[in-house]
Amino acid sequence: MKINIKFIFALFVSMVTITGCDQNWVDTKPNGAATTAFFWKSEEDVKRGIAAIYVQMGNENTWGRNLFWMQDASDDIVPGRVRAESDNIKNFNITGRESGIANGWRDVYWMMNKANQALEGLPTATVSDEVKNKALGEAYFIRAFSHFWLAYSWGHEDQGVPFDGPENEEYGKRIPPQLASVTDNYAQIIKDLEKAAELLPLFSTYGSADQGRAHKVAAWGYMIKTYAYWAQYDATKWALIPALADKIKNEGGRALVTGKGSARENYQSVFKIESNWSSEYIWSVTSGVQGGSIFPGVTLENKGWGIFNGWGYFQPTEELYDEYEATDPRREVTILKFGDKFTYFGKERAYYSTNSLSGFQNRKYMEPYSYGTNEEAGSNLMINQNGDGPTTRLNLPLMRYAEILLFKAEALIQQGKNAEAAIPLNEIRARVGLAPISAPTLNDLKHERRVELACEWTDRLADLKRWGDFAKINAPLHGRIHTSKTDPNSAFEVKEIWPARNFDPAKHMAWPINPDEISRSNGAYKQSPGW
């Protein structure tokens, strides 16, 4: 069975149209009644049904923008443009009804529900075992992937998030139960990822039409991340990570992008279209000019200097800029500051910003905007010409091999094996030309994780929470206030741009559930502890 992920949205539209399904087929509750069992019969049914489980990957409410509002509450970035709801999320002054939170919950559960429908229907499909097993592997992975995002965002040690599945006898006959602890959610996620890893092939076996589908290494990667998040409650989970990381390298063939001519180019190449499917790829939002993540355009200068409709959100802070070592080339790849030269639609410019609150911009995802004008590009367009949906040909990385190495190093440090941790940590440092650290400490790991993954979808806020670094969440944030917002060479002062906040670990370790969801559950669901 071949599923070209690049056309996944068209497949979903076709599925809904041809089968005569109406909007009621799309169940946005955590799980729904088994309304689509009739659908899973032929190989074409399987093809279209599996396409549906990926649809939310390219949604603005999920990995296009809105799930990032919660990550914006870290110390690395500020919202950028004035937007009351976003400011309130950053300040933890919310109810859970905010669209940037509530819509993410709804649509990620939509995704989980589609995976559950696949897991229920596939066993009766009249297809080959090979087709069935691959499809089941994809469904298990997507259920675990969506479950992971829900669990770590809204789950708490004292209260988990709702989950149910067709393997449970009461599935479809009850409101999906809210699990007792997020650790129960993590245990279920691991079970699903183990099944996915057993059924899925390696990414290296995929042709171009299958790139973007779930694969074995992605399942191993999210097992590692689940164990790392679980380890804040059960330190024994650290011991499970190094062997999985080694499997990803040795069996999965994953490796850092290197050999590009310079330390800076080694790192910058990771964020180029040509590296969408590089050795560093673990899992991304597959993107193109007609679908995928809009995040590159979301982080581009508001109105794009009059050339393209960037949205102007999620700008780095002075605190992040200052975290880098002076000779670390990752800083200039990650952060664009006043006066920096860059190529924009075929012409060199010097950066300035009329909208950046901090005086900085996220630079990692700008490559698609460097290639000439839309007219010159012709059929080789790199961006969606509709600035209201600014997708590009650059995939959005959600997990890459560098994060696997960092989790391995962290796991070894947490077990007192600091000298062993030097190997994965220094592999990352060597890629960008930095001196090795012989026996890295947890603080060294925290620094390396911050600068390697800055402004990506790896969730700095979740790191600060699990490390207990609450003072960093609460510290005031700074930026560069320039005398002229239109002069790249204007002088600046470093000033406070975001006042100290009041993160309270007794309340803010999990995000609040939309109270309307709780009301609709007729008392079955409880609000996140402290809210």
Coordinates of C-alpha atoms in Angstrom, one line a residue:
M1 CA 0.0 0.0 0.0
K2 CA 1.4 3.4 -1.0
I3 CA 0.2 6.6 0.8
N4 CA 1.8 9.7 -0.5
I5 CA 1.7 12.0 2.6
K6 CA 2.1 15.1 0.4
F7 CA -1.5 14.5 -0.7
I8 CA -2.9 13.5 2.6
F9 CA -5.3 16.4 2.8
A10 CA -6.7 15.7 -0.7
L11 CA -7.1 12.1 0.3
F12 CA -9.1 13.1 3.4
V13 CA -11.4 15.3 1.3
S14 CA -11.9 12.5 -1.1
M15 CA -12.7 10.1 1.7
V16 CA -15.4 12.3 3.1
T17 CA -16.9 13.0 -0.3
I18 CA -16.8 9.6 -1.9
T19 CA -18.1 7.7 1.1
G20 CA -20.9 10.1 1.7
C21 CA -19.8 10.8 5.3
D22 CA -21.1 14.0 6.8
Q23 CA -19.6 16.2 9.5
N24 CA -21.0 13.9 12.2
W25 CA -18.4 11.4 11.1
V26 CA -15.8 13.7 12.6
D27 CA -16.0 13.1 16.3
T28 CA -14.1 15.7 18.3
K29 CA -14.7 14.1 21.7
P30 CA -11.8 12.2 23.3
N31 CA -13.3 9.0 21.9
G32 CA -16.6 8.3 20.2
A33 CA -19.0 5.6 19.5
A34 CA -17.9 3.0 16.8
T35 CA -19.6 4.8 14.0
T36 CA -17.2 3.9 11.1
A37 CA -16.7 0.2 11.5
F38 CA -18.5 -0.3 8.1
F39 CA -15.8 1.8 6.4
W40 CA -12.8 -0.5 6.9
K41 CA -13.2 -3.1 4.1
S42 CA -11.0 -2.7 1.1
E43 CA -7.4 -1.6 0.6
E44 CA -8.8 1.7 -0.7
D45 CA -10.7 2.1 2.5
V46 CA -7.6 1.5 4.5
K47 CA -5.6 3.9 2.4
R48 CA -8.1 6.7 3.0
G49 CA -8.8 5.9 6.6
I50 CA -5.1 6.0 7.4
A51 CA -4.7 9.2 5.6
A52 CA -7.3 10.7 8.0
I53 CA -5.2 10.0 11.1
Y54 CA -2.6 12.5 9.9
V55 CA -4.9 15.4 9.0
Q56 CA -4.4 17.3 12.2
M57 CA -0.6 17.5 11.7
G58 CA -1.1 20.5 9.5
N59 CA -3.7 22.3 11.5
E60 CA -3.2 25.8 12.8
N61 CA -4.7 24.7 16.1
T62 CA -2.0 22.0 16.5
W63 CA 1.5 22.1 15.1
G64 CA 0.8 25.2 12.9
R65 CA 0.7 27.6 15.8
N66 CA -1.7 27.2 18.7
L67 CA 0.0 24.4 20.7
F68 CA 3.1 26.6 20.7
W69 CA 1.3 29.3 22.8
M70 CA 1.9 27.0 25.8
Q71 CA 5.6 26.7 24.9
D72 CA 5.7 30.4 24.6
A73 CA 5.4 30.6 28.4
S74 CA 9.1 29.7 28.7
D75 CA 12.0 32.1 29.2
D76 CA 13.2 31.8 25.6
I77 CA 10.5 33.6 23.7
V78 CA 7.8 36.2 24.0
P79 CA 4.6 36.4 21.9
G80 CA 5.8 39.3 19.9
R81 CA 2.7 41.1 18.7
V82 CA 0.2 42.4 21.1
R83 CA -2.5 39.7 21.5
A84 CA -4.4 39.6 24.8
E85 CA -5.1 35.9 24.8
S86 CA -1.5 35.0 24.1
D87 CA -0.2 37.4 26.7
N88 CA -2.6 35.8 29.3
I89 CA -1.4 32.3 28.4
K90 CA 2.2 33.4 28.9
N91 CA 1.3 34.9 32.3
F92 CA -0.7 31.8 33.4
N93 CA -3.8 34.1 33.7
I94 CA -6.3 31.8 32.0
T95 CA -9.3 29.6 32.4
G96 CA -8.8 26.9 29.7
R97 CA -11.4 28.3 27.4
E98 CA -8.8 30.3 25.4
S99 CA -8.8 29.2 21.8
G100 CA -5.0 28.7 21.8
I101 CA -5.5 26.0 24.5
A102 CA -9.0 24.7 24.0
N103 CA -8.8 24.1 20.3
G104 CA -5.5 22.2 20.6
W105 CA -7.1 19.9 23.2
R106 CA -10.1 19.3 20.8
D107 CA -8.1 18.7 17.7
V108 CA -5.5 16.5 19.2
Y109 CA -8.2 14.3 20.6
W110 CA -9.8 14.3 17.2
M111 CA -6.5 12.9 15.9
M112 CA -6.5 10.2 18.7
N113 CA -10.1 9.3 17.8
K114 CA -9.2 8.8 14.2
A115 CA -6.4 6.4 15.3
N116 CA -8.9 4.6 17.5
Q117 CA -11.3 4.1 14.7
A118 CA -8.5 2.7 12.6
L119 CA -7.5 0.3 15.4
E120 CA -11.1 -0.9 15.7
G121 CA -11.8 -1.3 12.0
L122 CA -8.5 -2.6 10.6
P123 CA -8.8 -6.2 12.0
T124 CA -11.8 -6.8 9.8
A125 CA -10.4 -5.3 6.6
T126 CA -10.0 -7.6 3.6
V127 CA -6.3 -6.8 2.9
S128 CA -3.0 -8.5 3.0
D129 CA -1.2 -9.0 6.4
E130 CA 1.5 -6.6 5.2
V131 CA -0.9 -3.8 4.4
K132 CA -2.8 -4.4 7.7
N133 CA 0.2 -4.5 9.9
K134 CA 1.7 -1.3 8.5
A135 CA -1.6 0.4 8.9
L136 CA -2.0 -0.8 12.5
G137 CA 1.5 0.3 13.2
E138 CA 0.7 3.8 11.9
A139 CA -2.5 3.9 14.0
Y140 CA -0.7 2.8 17.2
F141 CA 1.9 5.5 16.6
I142 CA -0.5 8.3 15.9
R143 CA -2.6 7.3 19.0
A144 CA 0.5 7.4 21.1
F145 CA 1.8 10.6 19.6
S146 CA -1.4 12.5 20.1
H147 CA -1.8 10.9 23.6
F148 CA 1.7 12.1 24.5
W149 CA 1.0 15.7 23.7
L150 CA -2.3 15.6 25.6
A151 CA -0.7 13.9 28.6
Y152 CA 2.3 16.0 29.2
S153 CA 0.4 19.3 28.5
W154 CA -2.8 18.6 30.6
G155 CA -1.7 15.7 32.7
H156 CA -0.6 15.9 36.3
E157 CA 1.0 13.5 38.8
D158 CA -2.2 13.5 40.7
Q159 CA -4.6 13.4 37.7
G160 CA -4.2 12.1 34.1
V161 CA -6.1 12.9 31.0
P162 CA -9.0 10.9 29.4
F163 CA -8.2 7.9 27.4
D164 CA -10.0 4.9 26.0
G165 CA -9.6 2.5 23.1
P166 CA -11.2 -0.3 21.3
E167 CA -9.2 -2.9 23.2
N168 CA -11.3 -1.9 26.2
E169 CA -14.7 -3.7 26.5
E170 CA -16.6 -0.5 27.4
Y171 CA -15.1 1.5 24.5
G172 CA -17.9 3.5 22.8
K173 CA -20.4 2.8 25.6
R174 CA -19.1 5.2 28.1
I175 CA -17.4 8.6 28.6
P176 CA -13.7 7.8 28.2
P177 CA -12.3 7.6 31.7
Q178 CA -9.9 10.2 33.1
L179 CA -6.9 8.3 34.2
A180 CA -5.7 8.6 37.8
S181 CA -2.2 10.0 37.1
V182 CA -0.3 11.2 34.1
T183 CA 2.0 8.2 34.8
D184 CA -0.9 6.0 33.8
N185 CA -1.1 7.9 30.5
Y186 CA 2.6 7.4 30.0
A187 CA 2.3 3.7 30.6
Q188 CA -0.4 3.4 27.9
I189 CA 1.7 5.6 25.5
I190 CA 4.7 3.2 25.9
K191 CA 2.5 0.2 25.2
D192 CA 1.2 1.8 22.0
L193 CA 4.7 2.8 20.9
E194 CA 6.1 -0.7 21.5
K195 CA 3.3 -2.1 19.3
A196 CA 4.0 0.6 16.7
A197 CA 7.8 -0.2 16.7
E198 CA 7.1 -3.9 16.3
L199 CA 4.8 -3.4 13.3
L200 CA 6.4 -0.4 11.5
P201 CA 9.3 -0.6 9.0
L202 CA 12.4 1.5 9.2
F203 CA 12.3 4.9 7.6
S204 CA 15.2 3.8 5.3
T205 CA 12.8 1.4 3.5
Y206 CA 10.4 4.1 2.5
G207 CA 10.3 5.5 -1.0
S208 CA 9.4 9.2 -1.6
A209 CA 5.7 8.5 -1.6
D210 CA 5.8 7.1 1.9
Q211 CA 8.1 9.8 3.5
G212 CA 6.1 11.4 6.3
R213 CA 4.4 8.2 7.4
A214 CA 5.0 6.8 10.9
H215 CA 8.1 4.6 11.1
K216 CA 10.0 2.5 13.6
V217 CA 12.5 5.0 14.7
A218 CA 9.8 7.7 15.4
A219 CA 8.2 5.2 17.8
W220 CA 11.5 4.6 19.5
G221 CA 12.1 8.3 19.7
Y222 CA 8.8 9.1 21.4
M223 CA 9.4 6.2 23.8
I224 CA 12.6 8.0 24.9
K225 CA 10.8 11.3 25.3
T226 CA 7.9 9.6 27.2
Y227 CA 10.4 7.9 29.6
A228 CA 12.3 11.2 30.1
Y229 CA 9.1 13.0 31.1
W230 CA 7.9 10.0 33.2
A231 CA 11.3 10.0 35.0
Q232 CA 10.4 13.2 36.9
Y233 CA 8.0 10.9 38.9
D234 CA 10.0 7.6 38.6
A235 CA 13.7 7.9 38.3
T236 CA 14.1 4.3 37.2
K237 CA 12.8 5.3 33.7
W238 CA 16.2 6.9 33.0
A239 CA 17.8 3.5 32.7
L240 CA 15.6 2.6 29.8
I241 CA 16.7 5.5 27.6
P242 CA 20.4 4.8 26.5
A243 CA 19.7 1.4 24.9
L244 CA 16.8 2.9 22.9
A245 CA 19.0 5.8 21.8
D246 CA 21.7 3.3 20.6
K247 CA 19.0 1.4 18.6
I248 CA 18.0 4.6 16.9
K249 CA 21.7 5.1 15.8
N250 CA 22.7 1.6 15.0
E251 CA 19.5 0.0 13.7
G252 CA 17.7 3.1 12.6
G253 CA 20.7 4.7 10.9
R254 CA 20.1 8.1 12.4
A255 CA 23.0 10.6 12.7
L256 CA 23.7 14.3 13.0
V257 CA 24.0 16.3 9.8
T258 CA 27.8 17.0 9.4
G259 CA 30.4 17.5 6.7
K260 CA 28.9 20.7 5.3
G261 CA 32.1 22.7 5.1
S262 CA 31.9 24.7 8.3
A263 CA 30.5 24.4 11.9
R264 CA 27.8 27.0 11.1
E265 CA 26.8 25.3 7.9
N266 CA 26.6 21.9 9.6
Y267 CA 23.9 23.3 11.9
Q268 CA 22.2 25.5 9.4
S269 CA 21.8 22.6 7.0
V270 CA 19.4 20.9 9.4
F271 CA 16.9 23.6 8.7
K272 CA 17.0 23.5 4.9
I273 CA 14.5 22.0 2.6
E274 CA 17.2 19.6 1.2
S275 CA 17.4 18.1 4.7
N276 CA 13.7 17.4 5.2
W277 CA 14.6 13.7 5.2
S278 CA 18.2 13.8 6.3
S279 CA 19.8 11.4 8.7
E280 CA 18.8 13.7 11.5
Y281 CA 15.1 13.4 10.8
I282 CA 13.0 11.5 13.4
W283 CA 9.5 13.1 13.1
S284 CA 8.3 16.3 11.4
V285 CA 5.2 18.0 10.1
T286 CA 5.4 17.2 6.4
S287 CA 4.9 20.5 4.6
G288 CA 4.5 22.0 1.1
V289 CA 3.1 25.0 -0.6
Q290 CA -0.4 23.6 -0.3
G291 CA -0.4 22.1 3.1
G292 CA 1.5 21.4 6.3
S293 CA 2.7 23.7 9.1
I294 CA 2.3 27.4 8.8
F295 CA 4.9 27.9 11.6
P296 CA 7.7 29.4 9.4
G297 CA 5.3 32.2 8.3
V298 CA 4.0 32.6 11.8
T299 CA 7.5 33.5 13.1
L300 CA 8.4 35.8 10.1
E301 CA 8.3 39.5 10.6
N302 CA 4.7 40.8 10.7
K303 CA 3.8 41.8 7.1
G304 CA 7.2 40.6 6.0
W305 CA 8.7 44.1 5.2
G306 CA 5.8 44.7 2.8
I307 CA 6.7 41.7 0.6
F308 CA 5.0 38.7 2.2
N309 CA 2.4 38.4 5.0
G310 CA 4.4 37.1 7.9
W311 CA 2.6 36.9 11.2
G312 CA 5.3 38.2 13.6
Y313 CA 5.0 35.9 16.6
F314 CA 7.3 34.0 19.0
Q315 CA 10.4 36.1 19.2
P316 CA 13.6 35.2 21.1
T317 CA 14.6 37.0 24.3
E318 CA 17.9 38.5 25.4
E319 CA 18.2 35.7 28.0
L320 CA 18.3 33.1 25.2
Y321 CA 20.8 35.2 23.2
D322 CA 23.1 35.5 26.2
E323 CA 22.9 31.7 26.9
Y324 CA 25.1 30.9 23.9
E325 CA 28.9 30.7 24.1
A326 CA 30.6 33.5 22.2
T327 CA 31.9 31.2 19.5
D328 CA 28.8 29.1 19.2
P329 CA 27.5 29.4 15.5
R330 CA 24.1 28.1 16.6
R331 CA 23.3 31.6 17.9
E332 CA 23.4 33.2 14.5
V333 CA 21.5 30.4 12.9
T334 CA 18.8 30.6 15.5
I335 CA 18.4 34.3 16.2
L336 CA 18.2 37.2 13.7
K337 CA 19.2 40.6 15.3
F338 CA 19.3 44.1 14.0
G339 CA 22.0 44.5 11.3
D340 CA 22.4 40.8 10.5
K341 CA 22.5 40.1 6.8
F342 CA 20.1 37.6 5.2
T343 CA 18.6 36.8 1.8
Y344 CA 14.9 37.5 1.4
F345 CA 13.2 36.7 -1.9
G346 CA 16.5 36.7 -3.8
K347 CA 17.9 40.0 -2.3
E348 CA 20.2 40.6 0.6
R349 CA 18.8 42.6 3.4
A350 CA 19.9 43.8 6.8
Y351 CA 17.5 42.9 9.5
Y352 CA 15.3 45.4 11.3
S353 CA 11.9 45.0 12.8
T354 CA 9.0 47.3 13.3
N355 CA 7.0 44.7 15.3
S356 CA 9.5 42.6 17.3
L357 CA 9.1 43.2 21.0
S358 CA 12.5 41.9 21.7
G359 CA 14.4 43.1 18.7
F360 CA 15.0 39.5 17.6
Q361 CA 13.4 37.0 15.2
N362 CA 13.6 33.2 15.0
R363 CA 15.9 32.6 12.0
K364 CA 15.7 28.8 11.8
Y365 CA 12.8 28.5 9.4
M366 CA 13.7 31.4 7.0
E367 CA 15.3 29.4 4.1
P368 CA 12.1 29.1 2.1
Y369 CA 11.8 32.9 1.9
S370 CA 15.3 33.3 0.4
Y371 CA 14.6 32.1 -3.1
G372 CA 13.8 34.9 -5.6
T373 CA 10.3 36.2 -6.1
N374 CA 7.2 34.1 -6.6
E375 CA 7.2 35.0 -10.3
E376 CA 10.8 33.9 -10.8
A377 CA 10.2 30.7 -8.9
G378 CA 7.6 29.4 -11.3
S379 CA 6.7 25.8 -10.7
N380 CA 9.4 25.6 -8.0
L381 CA 7.6 27.7 -5.5
M382 CA 9.0 27.3 -2.0
I383 CA 6.1 29.0 -0.2
N384 CA 2.3 29.2 -0.3
Q385 CA 1.6 32.5 -1.9
N386 CA -1.4 33.0 0.3
G387 CA 0.1 34.7 3.4
D388 CA -3.0 33.8 5.4
G389 CA -1.8 30.2 5.2
P390 CA 2.0 30.5 5.0
T391 CA 3.1 26.9 4.5
T392 CA 6.4 26.2 2.8
R393 CA 8.4 23.3 1.5
L394 CA 10.4 23.2 4.7
N395 CA 9.2 20.4 7.0
L396 CA 8.7 21.4 10.6
P397 CA 10.9 19.2 12.8
L398 CA 9.2 18.0 16.0
M399 CA 11.9 15.6 16.9
R400 CA 15.4 15.1 15.5
Y401 CA 18.4 13.0 16.3
A402 CA 20.1 15.7 18.3
E403 CA 17.4 15.5 20.9
I404 CA 17.9 11.8 21.1
L405 CA 21.6 12.3 22.0
L406 CA 20.6 14.9 24.5
F407 CA 18.1 12.6 26.2
K408 CA 20.8 9.9 26.3
A409 CA 23.3 12.3 27.9
E410 CA 20.7 13.4 30.4
A411 CA 19.8 9.8 31.3
L412 CA 23.4 8.9 31.9
I413 CA 24.0 12.0 34.1
Q414 CA 20.9 11.3 36.1
Q415 CA 22.3 7.8 36.8
G416 CA 25.7 9.3 37.9
K417 CA 27.5 8.2 34.7
N418 CA 28.8 11.7 33.8
A419 CA 31.9 10.5 32.0
E420 CA 29.7 8.3 29.7
A421 CA 27.4 11.2 29.1
A422 CA 30.3 13.2 27.6
I423 CA 30.1 11.0 24.4
P424 CA 26.6 12.0 23.2
L425 CA 26.9 15.5 24.5
N426 CA 30.2 16.2 22.9
E427 CA 29.0 14.7 19.6
I428 CA 26.6 17.6 19.5
R429 CA 29.2 20.2 20.5
A430 CA 31.8 18.8 18.0
R431 CA 29.3 19.3 15.1
V432 CA 29.4 23.1 15.7
G433 CA 33.1 23.3 16.5
L434 CA 32.9 23.7 20.3
A435 CA 35.4 22.2 22.8
P436 CA 34.4 19.0 24.5
I437 CA 33.4 18.7 28.2
S438 CA 35.0 15.8 29.9
A439 CA 32.4 15.0 32.6
P440 CA 29.3 17.1 31.9
T441 CA 27.0 18.0 34.8
L442 CA 23.3 18.4 34.7
N443 CA 23.8 22.2 34.3
D444 CA 25.9 21.5 31.2
L445 CA 23.2 19.3 29.8
K446 CA 20.6 22.0 30.5
H447 CA 22.7 24.6 28.6
E448 CA 23.3 22.3 25.7
R449 CA 19.6 21.3 25.4
R450 CA 18.6 24.9 25.5
V451 CA 20.9 26.2 22.8
E452 CA 20.7 23.2 20.5
L453 CA 16.9 23.1 20.4
A454 CA 16.0 26.8 21.0
C455 CA 12.8 28.0 19.3
E456 CA 11.8 24.5 18.2
W457 CA 8.8 22.4 19.2
T458 CA 10.7 20.6 21.9
D459 CA 9.1 22.6 24.8
R460 CA 11.6 24.5 26.9
L461 CA 8.8 25.2 29.4
A462 CA 8.2 21.4 29.9
D463 CA 12.0 21.1 30.6
L464 CA 12.0 23.9 33.2
K465 CA 9.0 22.3 34.9
R466 CA 10.5 18.8 35.0
W467 CA 13.8 20.1 36.3
G468 CA 12.1 22.3 38.9
D469 CA 13.7 25.5 37.5
F470 CA 10.7 27.6 38.4
A471 CA 12.8 30.7 39.1
K472 CA 13.7 30.9 35.5
I473 CA 10.1 30.8 34.5
N474 CA 9.3 33.6 36.8
A475 CA 12.3 35.9 36.0
P476 CA 11.6 39.1 34.0
L477 CA 12.6 38.9 30.4
H478 CA 14.6 41.3 28.3
G479 CA 15.0 42.5 24.8
R480 CA 16.8 45.2 22.7
I481 CA 15.0 48.5 22.3
H482 CA 16.5 50.3 19.3
T483 CA 16.4 54.0 18.8
S484 CA 15.0 53.4 15.3
K485 CA 12.9 50.4 14.4
T486 CA 13.6 50.8 10.7
D487 CA 17.4 51.3 10.9
P488 CA 19.4 48.1 11.0
N489 CA 22.3 49.9 12.5
S490 CA 20.5 51.8 15.2
A491 CA 21.7 51.8 18.8
F492 CA 19.9 49.9 21.4
E493 CA 19.4 49.4 25.1
V494 CA 18.7 46.1 26.8
K495 CA 15.4 46.7 28.7
E496 CA 12.8 44.6 30.4
I497 CA 10.1 43.6 27.9
W498 CA 8.2 41.1 30.1
P499 CA 7.7 41.5 33.8
A500 CA 8.3 38.8 36.4
R501 CA 5.5 36.3 36.5
N502 CA 4.0 34.1 39.2
F503 CA 4.4 30.5 38.1
D504 CA 3.1 28.4 41.0
P505 CA 4.1 24.7 40.9
A506 CA 1.1 23.9 43.1
K507 CA -1.1 25.1 40.3
H508 CA 0.7 25.5 37.0
M509 CA 2.4 22.1 36.4
A510 CA -0.5 21.2 34.1
W511 CA -2.6 23.4 31.8
P512 CA -6.3 23.9 32.7
I513 CA -8.9 21.9 30.8
N514 CA -11.6 23.8 29.1
P515 CA -14.4 24.1 31.7
D516 CA -16.9 23.4 28.9
E517 CA -15.4 20.0 28.4
I518 CA -15.8 19.3 32.1
S519 CA -19.4 20.4 32.0
R520 CA -20.1 18.2 29.0
S521 CA -18.7 15.2 30.9
N522 CA -21.5 15.4 33.5
G523 CA -19.0 15.2 36.3
A524 CA -16.8 12.5 34.9
Y525 CA -13.9 14.8 34.4
K526 CA -12.1 17.0 37.0
Q527 CA -10.2 20.2 36.4
S528 CA -6.4 20.1 36.5
P529 CA -5.2 20.2 40.1
G530 CA -4.9 23.8 41.4
W531 CA -7.1 25.3 38.8

